[in-house]
XYZ file of C-alpha atoms in Angstrom:
595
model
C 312.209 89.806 133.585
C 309.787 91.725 131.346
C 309.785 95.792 132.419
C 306.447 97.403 132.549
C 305.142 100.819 133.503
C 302.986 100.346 136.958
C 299.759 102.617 136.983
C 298.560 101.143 140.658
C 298.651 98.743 143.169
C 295.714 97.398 145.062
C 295.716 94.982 147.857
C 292.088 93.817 149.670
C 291.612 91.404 152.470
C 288.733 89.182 151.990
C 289.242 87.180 155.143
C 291.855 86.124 157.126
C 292.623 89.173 159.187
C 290.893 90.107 162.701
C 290.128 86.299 162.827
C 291.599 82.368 162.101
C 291.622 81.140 159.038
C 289.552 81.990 155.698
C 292.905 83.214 154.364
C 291.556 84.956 150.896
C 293.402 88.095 149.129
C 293.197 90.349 145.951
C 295.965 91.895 144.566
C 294.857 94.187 141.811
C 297.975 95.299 139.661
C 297.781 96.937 136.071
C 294.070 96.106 136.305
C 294.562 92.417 137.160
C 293.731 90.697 140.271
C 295.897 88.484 141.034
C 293.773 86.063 144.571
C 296.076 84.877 147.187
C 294.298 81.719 148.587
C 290.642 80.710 148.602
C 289.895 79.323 152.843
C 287.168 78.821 155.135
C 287.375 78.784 158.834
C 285.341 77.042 161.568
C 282.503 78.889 162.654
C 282.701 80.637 166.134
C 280.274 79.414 169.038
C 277.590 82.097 168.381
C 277.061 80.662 164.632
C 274.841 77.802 165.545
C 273.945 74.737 163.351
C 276.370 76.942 160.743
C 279.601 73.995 159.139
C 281.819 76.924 157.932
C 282.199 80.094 156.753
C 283.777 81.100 153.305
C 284.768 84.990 152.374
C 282.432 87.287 150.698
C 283.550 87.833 147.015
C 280.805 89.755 145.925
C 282.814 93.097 145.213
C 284.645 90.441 142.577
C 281.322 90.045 140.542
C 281.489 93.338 139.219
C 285.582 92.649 138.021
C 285.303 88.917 136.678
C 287.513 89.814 133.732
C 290.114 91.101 135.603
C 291.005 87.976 137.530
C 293.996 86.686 136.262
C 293.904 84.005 137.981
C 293.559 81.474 142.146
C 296.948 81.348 144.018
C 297.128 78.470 146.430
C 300.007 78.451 148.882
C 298.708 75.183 150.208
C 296.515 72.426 150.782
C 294.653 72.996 154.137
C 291.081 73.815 154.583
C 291.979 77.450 155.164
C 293.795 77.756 152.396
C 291.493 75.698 149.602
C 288.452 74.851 151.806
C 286.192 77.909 149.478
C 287.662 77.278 146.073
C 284.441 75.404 145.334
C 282.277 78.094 145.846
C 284.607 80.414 144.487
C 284.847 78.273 140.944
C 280.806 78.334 141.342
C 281.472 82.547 139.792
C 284.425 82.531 139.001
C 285.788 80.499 135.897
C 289.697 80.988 136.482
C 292.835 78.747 136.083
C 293.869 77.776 139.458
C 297.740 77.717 140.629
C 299.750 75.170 143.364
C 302.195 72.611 143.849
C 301.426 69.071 142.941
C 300.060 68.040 146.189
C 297.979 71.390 147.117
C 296.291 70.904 143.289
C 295.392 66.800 144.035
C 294.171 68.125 147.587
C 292.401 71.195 145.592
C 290.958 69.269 142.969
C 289.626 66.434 145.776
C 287.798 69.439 147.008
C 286.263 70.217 144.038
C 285.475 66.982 142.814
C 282.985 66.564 145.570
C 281.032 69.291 144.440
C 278.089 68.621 141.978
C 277.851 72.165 140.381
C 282.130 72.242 139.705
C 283.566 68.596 139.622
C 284.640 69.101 136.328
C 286.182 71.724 136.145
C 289.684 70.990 135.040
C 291.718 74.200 134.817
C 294.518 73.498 137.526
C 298.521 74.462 136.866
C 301.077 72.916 138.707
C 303.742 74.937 139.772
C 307.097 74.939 142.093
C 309.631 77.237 143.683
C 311.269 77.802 139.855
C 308.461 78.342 138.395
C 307.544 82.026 136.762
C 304.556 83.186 135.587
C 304.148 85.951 132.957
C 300.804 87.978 133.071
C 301.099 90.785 130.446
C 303.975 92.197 132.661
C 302.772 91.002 136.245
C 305.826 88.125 136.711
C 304.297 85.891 139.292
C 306.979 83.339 141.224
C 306.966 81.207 144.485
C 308.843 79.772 147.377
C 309.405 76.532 149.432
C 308.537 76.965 153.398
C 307.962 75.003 155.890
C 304.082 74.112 157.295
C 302.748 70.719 158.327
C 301.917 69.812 154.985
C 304.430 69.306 152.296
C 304.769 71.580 148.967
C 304.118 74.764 151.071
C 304.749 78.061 148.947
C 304.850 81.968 149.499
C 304.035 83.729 146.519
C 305.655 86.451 145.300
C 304.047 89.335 142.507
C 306.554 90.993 140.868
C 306.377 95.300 140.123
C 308.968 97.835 138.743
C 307.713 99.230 142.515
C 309.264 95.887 144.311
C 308.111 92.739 144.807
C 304.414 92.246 146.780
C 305.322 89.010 149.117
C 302.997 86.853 150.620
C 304.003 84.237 153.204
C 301.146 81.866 153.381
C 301.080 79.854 156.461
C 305.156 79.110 157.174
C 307.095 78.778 160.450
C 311.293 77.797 160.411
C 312.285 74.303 161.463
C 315.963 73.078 161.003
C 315.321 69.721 160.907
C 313.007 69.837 157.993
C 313.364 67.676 155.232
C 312.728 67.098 151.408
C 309.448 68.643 150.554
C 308.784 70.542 153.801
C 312.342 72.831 154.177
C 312.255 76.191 153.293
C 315.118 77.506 151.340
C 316.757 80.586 153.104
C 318.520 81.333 149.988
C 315.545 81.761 147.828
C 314.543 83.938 150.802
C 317.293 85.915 150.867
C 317.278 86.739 146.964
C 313.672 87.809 147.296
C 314.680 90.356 150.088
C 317.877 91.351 147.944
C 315.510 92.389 145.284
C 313.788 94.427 147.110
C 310.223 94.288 148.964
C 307.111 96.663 148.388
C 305.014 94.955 150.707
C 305.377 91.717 152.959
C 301.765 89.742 153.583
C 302.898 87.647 156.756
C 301.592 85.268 158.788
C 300.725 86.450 162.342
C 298.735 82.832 163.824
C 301.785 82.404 166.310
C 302.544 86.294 167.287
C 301.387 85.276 170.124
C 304.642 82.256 171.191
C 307.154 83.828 172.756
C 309.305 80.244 172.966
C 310.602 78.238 170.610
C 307.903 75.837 168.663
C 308.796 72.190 169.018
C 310.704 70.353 166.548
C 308.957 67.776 164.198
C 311.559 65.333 164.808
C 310.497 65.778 168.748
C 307.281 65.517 168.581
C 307.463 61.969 166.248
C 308.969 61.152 169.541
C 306.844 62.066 171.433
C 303.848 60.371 169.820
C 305.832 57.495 169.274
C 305.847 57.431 173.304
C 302.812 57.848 174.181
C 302.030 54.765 171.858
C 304.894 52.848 173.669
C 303.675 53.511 177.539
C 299.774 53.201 176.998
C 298.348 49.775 176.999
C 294.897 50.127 175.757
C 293.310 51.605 173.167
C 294.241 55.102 171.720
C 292.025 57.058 169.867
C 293.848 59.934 168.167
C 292.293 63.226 166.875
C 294.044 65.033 164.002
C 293.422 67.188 161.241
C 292.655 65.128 157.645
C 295.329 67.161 156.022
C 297.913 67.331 158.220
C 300.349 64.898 156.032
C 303.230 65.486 158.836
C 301.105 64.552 161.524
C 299.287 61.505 160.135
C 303.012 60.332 158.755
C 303.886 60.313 162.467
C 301.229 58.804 163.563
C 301.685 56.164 161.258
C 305.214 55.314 161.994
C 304.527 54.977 165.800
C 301.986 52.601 165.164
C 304.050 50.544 163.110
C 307.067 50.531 165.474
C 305.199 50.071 168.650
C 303.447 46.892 167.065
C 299.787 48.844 166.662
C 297.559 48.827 163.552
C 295.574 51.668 162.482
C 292.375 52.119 161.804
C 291.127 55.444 159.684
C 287.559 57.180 160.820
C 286.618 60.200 158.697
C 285.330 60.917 155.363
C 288.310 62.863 154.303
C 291.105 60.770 155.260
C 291.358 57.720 153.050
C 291.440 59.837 150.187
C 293.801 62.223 151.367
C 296.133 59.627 152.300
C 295.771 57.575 148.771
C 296.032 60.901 147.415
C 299.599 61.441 149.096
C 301.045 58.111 149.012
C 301.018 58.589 144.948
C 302.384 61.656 144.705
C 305.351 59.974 147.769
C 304.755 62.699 150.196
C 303.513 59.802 152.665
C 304.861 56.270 153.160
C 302.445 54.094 155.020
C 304.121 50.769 156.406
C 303.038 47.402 154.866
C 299.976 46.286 157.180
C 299.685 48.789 158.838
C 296.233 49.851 157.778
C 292.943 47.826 158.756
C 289.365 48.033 158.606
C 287.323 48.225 161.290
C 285.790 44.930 161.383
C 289.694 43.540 161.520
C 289.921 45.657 164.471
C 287.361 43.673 166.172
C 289.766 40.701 166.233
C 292.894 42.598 168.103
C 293.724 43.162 171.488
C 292.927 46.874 172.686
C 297.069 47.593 172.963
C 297.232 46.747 169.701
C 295.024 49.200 168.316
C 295.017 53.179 167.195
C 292.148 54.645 165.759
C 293.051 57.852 163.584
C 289.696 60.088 163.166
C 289.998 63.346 161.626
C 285.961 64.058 161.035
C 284.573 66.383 157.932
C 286.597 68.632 156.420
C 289.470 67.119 158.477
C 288.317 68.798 161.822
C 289.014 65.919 164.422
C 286.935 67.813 167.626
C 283.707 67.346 166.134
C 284.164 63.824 165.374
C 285.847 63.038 168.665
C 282.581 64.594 170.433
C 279.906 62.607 168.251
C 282.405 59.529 169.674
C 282.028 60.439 173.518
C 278.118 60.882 173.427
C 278.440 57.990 171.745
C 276.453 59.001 168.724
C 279.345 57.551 166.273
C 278.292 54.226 165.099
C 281.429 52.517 164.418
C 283.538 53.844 167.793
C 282.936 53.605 171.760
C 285.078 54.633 174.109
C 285.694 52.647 176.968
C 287.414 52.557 180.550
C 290.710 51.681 178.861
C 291.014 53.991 176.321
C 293.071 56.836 175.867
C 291.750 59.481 173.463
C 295.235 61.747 172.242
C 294.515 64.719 170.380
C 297.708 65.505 168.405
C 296.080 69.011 166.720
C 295.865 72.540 168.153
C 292.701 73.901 168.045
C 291.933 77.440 166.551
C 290.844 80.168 168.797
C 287.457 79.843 167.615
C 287.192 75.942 168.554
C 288.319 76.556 172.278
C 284.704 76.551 173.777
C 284.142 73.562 171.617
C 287.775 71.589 172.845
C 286.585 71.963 176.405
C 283.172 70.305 175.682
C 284.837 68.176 174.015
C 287.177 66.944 176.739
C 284.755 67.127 179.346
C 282.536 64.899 177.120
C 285.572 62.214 176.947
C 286.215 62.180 180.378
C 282.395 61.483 181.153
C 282.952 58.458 179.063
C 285.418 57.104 180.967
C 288.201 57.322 178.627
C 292.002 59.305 179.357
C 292.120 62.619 177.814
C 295.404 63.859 176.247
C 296.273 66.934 174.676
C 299.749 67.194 172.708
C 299.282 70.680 173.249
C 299.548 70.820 177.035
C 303.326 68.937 176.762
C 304.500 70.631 173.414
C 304.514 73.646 171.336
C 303.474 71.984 168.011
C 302.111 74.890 166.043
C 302.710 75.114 162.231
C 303.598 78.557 162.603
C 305.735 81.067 162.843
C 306.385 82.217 166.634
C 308.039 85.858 167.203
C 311.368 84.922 166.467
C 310.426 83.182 163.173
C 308.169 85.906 162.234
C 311.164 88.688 163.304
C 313.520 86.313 161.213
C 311.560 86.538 158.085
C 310.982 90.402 158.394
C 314.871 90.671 158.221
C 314.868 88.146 155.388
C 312.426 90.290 153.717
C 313.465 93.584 154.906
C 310.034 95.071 153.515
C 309.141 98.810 152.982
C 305.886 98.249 154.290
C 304.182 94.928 156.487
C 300.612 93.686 156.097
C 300.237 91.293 158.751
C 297.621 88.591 158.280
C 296.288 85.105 159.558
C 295.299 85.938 163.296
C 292.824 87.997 165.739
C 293.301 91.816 165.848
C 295.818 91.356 169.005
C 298.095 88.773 166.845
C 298.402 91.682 163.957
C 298.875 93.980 167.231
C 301.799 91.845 168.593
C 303.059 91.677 164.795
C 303.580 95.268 164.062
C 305.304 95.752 167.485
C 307.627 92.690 166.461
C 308.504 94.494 162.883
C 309.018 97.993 165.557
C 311.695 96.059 167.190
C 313.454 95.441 163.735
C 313.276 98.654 162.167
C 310.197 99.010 160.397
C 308.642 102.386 161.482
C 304.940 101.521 163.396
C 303.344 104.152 160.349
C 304.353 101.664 157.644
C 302.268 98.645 158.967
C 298.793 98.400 158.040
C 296.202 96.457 160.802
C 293.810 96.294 158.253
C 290.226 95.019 158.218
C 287.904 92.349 155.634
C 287.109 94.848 152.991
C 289.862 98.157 153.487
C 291.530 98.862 150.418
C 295.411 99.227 150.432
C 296.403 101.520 147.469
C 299.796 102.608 146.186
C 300.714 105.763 145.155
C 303.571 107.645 144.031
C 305.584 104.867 145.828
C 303.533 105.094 149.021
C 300.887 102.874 150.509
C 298.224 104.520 151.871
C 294.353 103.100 153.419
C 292.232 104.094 150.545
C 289.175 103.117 149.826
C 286.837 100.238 151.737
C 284.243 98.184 149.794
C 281.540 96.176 151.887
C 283.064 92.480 152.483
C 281.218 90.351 154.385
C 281.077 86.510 155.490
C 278.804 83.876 153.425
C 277.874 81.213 155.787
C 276.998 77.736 154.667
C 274.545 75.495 156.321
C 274.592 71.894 154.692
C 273.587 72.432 151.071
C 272.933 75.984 151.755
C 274.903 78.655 150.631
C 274.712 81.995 151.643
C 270.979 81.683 152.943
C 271.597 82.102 156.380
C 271.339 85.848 157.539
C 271.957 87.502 161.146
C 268.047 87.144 161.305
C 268.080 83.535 160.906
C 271.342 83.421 163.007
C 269.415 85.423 166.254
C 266.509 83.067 165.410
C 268.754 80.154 166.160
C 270.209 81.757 168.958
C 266.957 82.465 170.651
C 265.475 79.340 170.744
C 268.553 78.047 172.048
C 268.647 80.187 175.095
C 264.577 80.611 175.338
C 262.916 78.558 173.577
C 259.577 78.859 171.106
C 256.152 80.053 172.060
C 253.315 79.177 169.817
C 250.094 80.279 170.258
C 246.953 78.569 167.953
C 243.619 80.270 167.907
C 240.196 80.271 164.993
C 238.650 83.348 164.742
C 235.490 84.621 162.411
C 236.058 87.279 160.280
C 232.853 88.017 159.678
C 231.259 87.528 162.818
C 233.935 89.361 164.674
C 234.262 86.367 167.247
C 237.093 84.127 168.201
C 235.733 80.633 167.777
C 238.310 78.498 169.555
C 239.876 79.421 172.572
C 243.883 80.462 172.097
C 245.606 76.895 172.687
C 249.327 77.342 174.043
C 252.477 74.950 172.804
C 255.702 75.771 174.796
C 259.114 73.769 173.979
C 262.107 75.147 175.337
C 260.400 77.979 177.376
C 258.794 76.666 180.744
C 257.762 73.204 181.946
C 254.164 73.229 181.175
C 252.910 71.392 183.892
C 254.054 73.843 186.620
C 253.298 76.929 184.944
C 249.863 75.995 184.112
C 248.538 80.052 185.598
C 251.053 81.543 183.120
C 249.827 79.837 180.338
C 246.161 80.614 181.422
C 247.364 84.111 181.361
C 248.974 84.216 178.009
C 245.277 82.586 176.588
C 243.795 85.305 178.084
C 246.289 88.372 176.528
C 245.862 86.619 173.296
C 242.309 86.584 173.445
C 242.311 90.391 174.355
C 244.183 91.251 171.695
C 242.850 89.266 169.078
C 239.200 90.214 170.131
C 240.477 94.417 170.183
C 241.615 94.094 166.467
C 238.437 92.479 165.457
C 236.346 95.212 166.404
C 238.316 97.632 164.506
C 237.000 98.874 161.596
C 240.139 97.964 159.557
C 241.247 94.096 160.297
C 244.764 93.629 158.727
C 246.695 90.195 159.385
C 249.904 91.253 159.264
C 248.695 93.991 162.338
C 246.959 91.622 164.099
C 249.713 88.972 164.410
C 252.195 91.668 165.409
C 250.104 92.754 167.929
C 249.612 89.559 169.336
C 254.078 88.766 169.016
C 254.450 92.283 170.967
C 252.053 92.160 173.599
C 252.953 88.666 174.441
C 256.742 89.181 174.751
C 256.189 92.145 176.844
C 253.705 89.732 179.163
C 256.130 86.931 178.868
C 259.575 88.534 179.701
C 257.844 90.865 182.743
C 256.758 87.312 183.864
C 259.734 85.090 183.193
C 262.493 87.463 182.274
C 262.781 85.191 178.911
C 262.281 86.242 175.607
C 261.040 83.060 173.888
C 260.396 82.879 170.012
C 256.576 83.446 169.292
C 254.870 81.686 166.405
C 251.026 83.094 166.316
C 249.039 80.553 164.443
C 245.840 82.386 163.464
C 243.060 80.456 161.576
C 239.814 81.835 160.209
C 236.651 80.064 159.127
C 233.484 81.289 156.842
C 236.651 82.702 154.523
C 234.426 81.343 151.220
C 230.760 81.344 152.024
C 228.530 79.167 149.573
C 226.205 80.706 147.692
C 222.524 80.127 148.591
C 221.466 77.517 146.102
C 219.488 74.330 146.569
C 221.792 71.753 145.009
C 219.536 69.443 143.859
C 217.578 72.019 141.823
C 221.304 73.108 140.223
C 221.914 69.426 139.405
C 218.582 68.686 137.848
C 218.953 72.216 135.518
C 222.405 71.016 134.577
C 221.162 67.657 133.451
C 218.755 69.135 131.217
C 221.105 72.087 129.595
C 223.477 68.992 128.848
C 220.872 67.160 127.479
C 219.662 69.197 125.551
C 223.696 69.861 124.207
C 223.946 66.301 123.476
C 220.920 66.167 121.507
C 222.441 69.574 119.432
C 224.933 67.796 118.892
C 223.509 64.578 117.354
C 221.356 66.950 115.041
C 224.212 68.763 114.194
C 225.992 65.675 112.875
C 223.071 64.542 111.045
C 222.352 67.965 109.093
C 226.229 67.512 108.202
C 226.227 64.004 106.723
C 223.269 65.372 104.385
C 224.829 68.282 103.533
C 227.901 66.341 102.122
């Protein structure tokens, strides 16, 4: 391995710490930077009519030539979901195992402004990468999606480690087993810094076995004689394989609802990482023709988030699925901290249909990652100078740092850090540098970006209060309002039996329109202000509410005509263009003769 002459180590979270998911992190070595995943995560409750939220890469801009180059660890929406937007700026070669790139490059290809852009590697656990001196290798672990890798950057300072998402499982098999002797070597060599995954700091016991929980799936299929109606994430290959394979041995076809899906599956039955039985698989008009016990319908939603879907399904807004009586609707995911508000909804809304409710979660332990003694296990695998931990809420990197206490690692080497703090390395010591401003960029359907906290309280106001407009005319000129102030409420009060408060609010308005038209100064800008300020302060002493209010204020005589007498204009204009007719004619004549 090539021997180079560090000058300095930077490390900056752009996501994925002090919150679920987003997972996104530069490594700048020898004036590279090196990014450690490219995620978006769910948006929380407060974030209203907001799909997700991707990292804040703007710092980046200003360095585009130093990125050497996107390391995925895997293929789940917090690990790949912001590549897109990321490949919008940045033009970089992109880095994953064979499954994580066809799941990558999906993602990609259904965006207008990148779907061709081509520039994807394939890697593996022996793969190394040289980058003028920065050796760049990887590791197998173990996730709920095959092909899971760490990464690890090489320095003549030690090796900067980063887990990805990884938990230890035994009974793992071919594509999903992590191998402890690759781990070990990497600790043998010697570790700078460990990145770990914290999601599961909080799991004190011992996370369920894969092989147990096919089990218990394959159960629940077994004892429930109607319907089932399973909830899973898209891109959980594990979990749909299980799925799968109870259907088929309990005698039960399934049926796939979500965009996402088919083409995740197709995508993994070529590359072998799934094996769907023959005839299994239906349509949904086949469906129509089986017996209730002899049916499972698999929806994972958009962007492989199954709670959504499942809730568009129990207010029966989804077109193709209705729950009934006799159906039992199994959700085989764990939601993220962020979706817990929305699971409870959620269930509540599938009991109100009339349908069973079961949660995998309230039986098992199925998380995909690593709980305390997993997490303590790879620390001594590691046996890092100094612990970054990452991928959870402040009090999962809390619970982390006292884990790495208990083996050894003194509390002043671990770094809680927050989206935008620089970790810097010098003279062989890390040390919280710098900060540069990292924010979140929220997207809104085709929007990227455009949606600001102002837009955001906006939202939220006229959820909780509702909108207040207010419509009047008024004459400049005249210094008279013309109409009376008309009042629209929606959201606010039930007009009907608040018909004296809106009296009153015509009246303020009037007031206060009529005071700044006897100014000697009339400004717009003033006058609707007035009219939003004076009316909340009315509104909320009245109602305690603080609705959203929209003045609407008109004006007439804005262009006054000039005093002419039409008739007398038209007549004068007829005989100017007579007369530049007739110029014309002579002008042509005088021509002819002249040539």
């Amino acid at each position: 391995m090539k021997e180079f002459k560090l000058s300095k180590i930077n490390v900056i979270p752009f996501g994925g710490v002090r919150e679920n998911g987003k997972n996104m992190y530069a490594v700048e070595i020898n004036e590279q930077i090196f990014i450690l995943d490219c995620g978006l995560k769910y948006p929380e409750n407060e974030l209203m009519g907001i799909d997700f939220v991707i990292p804040d890469w703007s710092y980046l801009l200003d360095h585009k030539d130093q990125i050497a180059g996107v390391f995925l660890t895997q293929g789940h929406a917090d690990s790949i979901g912001a590549l897109p937007y990321f490949l919008m700026d940045f033009r970089v070669p992109v880095f994953g195992s064979e499954l994580t790139i066809e799941l990558a490059k999906l993602a990609v290809k259904n965006n207008k402004q990148v779907k061709k852009f081509n520039d994807f590697h394939v890697v593996d656990p022996d793969t190394e990468i040289d980058f003028d001196g920065v050796v760049v290798t990887f590791f197998s672990t173990t996730h709920t999606i095959p092909q899971t890798l760490g990464i690890v950057l090489h320095t003549d300072e030690g090796n900067i480690v980063y887990t990805g998402d990884f938990k230890f499982d035994q009974t793992a098999r071919g594509d999903y087993r992590t191998d402890l002797s690759q781990l070990a070597k990497i600790g043998d060599e010697g570790v700078l810094l460990l990145m770990s995954d914290s999601a599961g700091a909080g799991i004190t016991g011992a996370s369920t076995k894969e092989k147990d929980i096919a089990e218990y799936i394959r159960d629940t299929f077994d004892n429930y004689t109607g319907r089932i109606v399973v909830g899973s994430v898209a891109s959980n290959i594990m979990r749909v394989q299980q799925i799968l394979d109870a259907a088929e041995k309990t005698g039960r076809k399934v049926v796939l609802s979500g965009s996402d899906i088919e083409q995740i599956i197709d995508t993994a039955m070529k590359l072998g990482e799934i094996k769907v039985p023959d005839n299994t698989l239906i349509s949904m008009d086949e469906a129509t023709n089986l017996e209730p016990n002899e049916i499972v319908i698999l929806v994972t939603g958009r962007m492989g988030e199954p709670l959504k879907a499942l809730n568009d399904i129990a207010n029966g807004d989804d077109p193709d699925v209705q729950l009934g009586e006799n159906d039992l609707a199994f959700i085989t995911t764990t939601p993220s901290y962020a979706m817990e508000t929305m699971e409870q909804k959620v269930t509540d809304a599938l009991y109100r249909a009339g349908a069973d409710v079961k949660f995998i979660s309230q039986d098992l332990n199925p998380s995909g990652h690593a709980n305390q003694n997993d997490e303590q296990l790879m620390l001594n695998f590691m046996r890092p100078k100094y612990l970054m931990p990452i991928q959870g809420e402040y009090r999962l990197l809390d619970q982390h740092a006292l884990l790495a206490e208990e083996v050894g690692i003194p509390r002043e080497n671990v770094f809680i850090v927050n989206k935008g703090d620089v970790l810097s390395l010098k003279d062989g010591e890390f040390y919280l540098g710098d900060h540069v401003e990292v924010g979140n960029t929220m997207i809104d359907g085709t929007g990227i970006g455009d949606i600001g906290n102002i837009v955001l309280r906006d939202r939220r106001i006229l959820s909780e209060d509702g909108i207040f407009v207010v419509v009047a005319t008024i004459d400049r000129k005249n210094k008279k309002i013309v109409t009376r102030p008309q009042i629209t409420s929606r959201g606010f009060v039930f007009v009907k039996t608040n018909r004296e408060l809106m009296k009153q609010s015509a009246d303020l308005v009037e007031k206060v329109i009529q005071e700044d038209l006897d100014q000697k100064e009339f400004d717009w800008s003033h006058l609707k202000q007035n009219v939003r300020d004076k009316l909340n302060r009315f509104l909320f002493n009245q109602t305690k509410r603080h609705p959203v209010i929209l003045p609407v204020i008109m004006e007439i005589n804005q262009h006054p005509k000039k005093k002419n007498h039409s008739k007398k204009k038209d007549e004068n204009s007829e005989k100017t263009n007579s007369k530049q007719r007739s110029g014309r004619g002579r002008g042509r004549k005088n021509n002819r003769q002249i040539n």
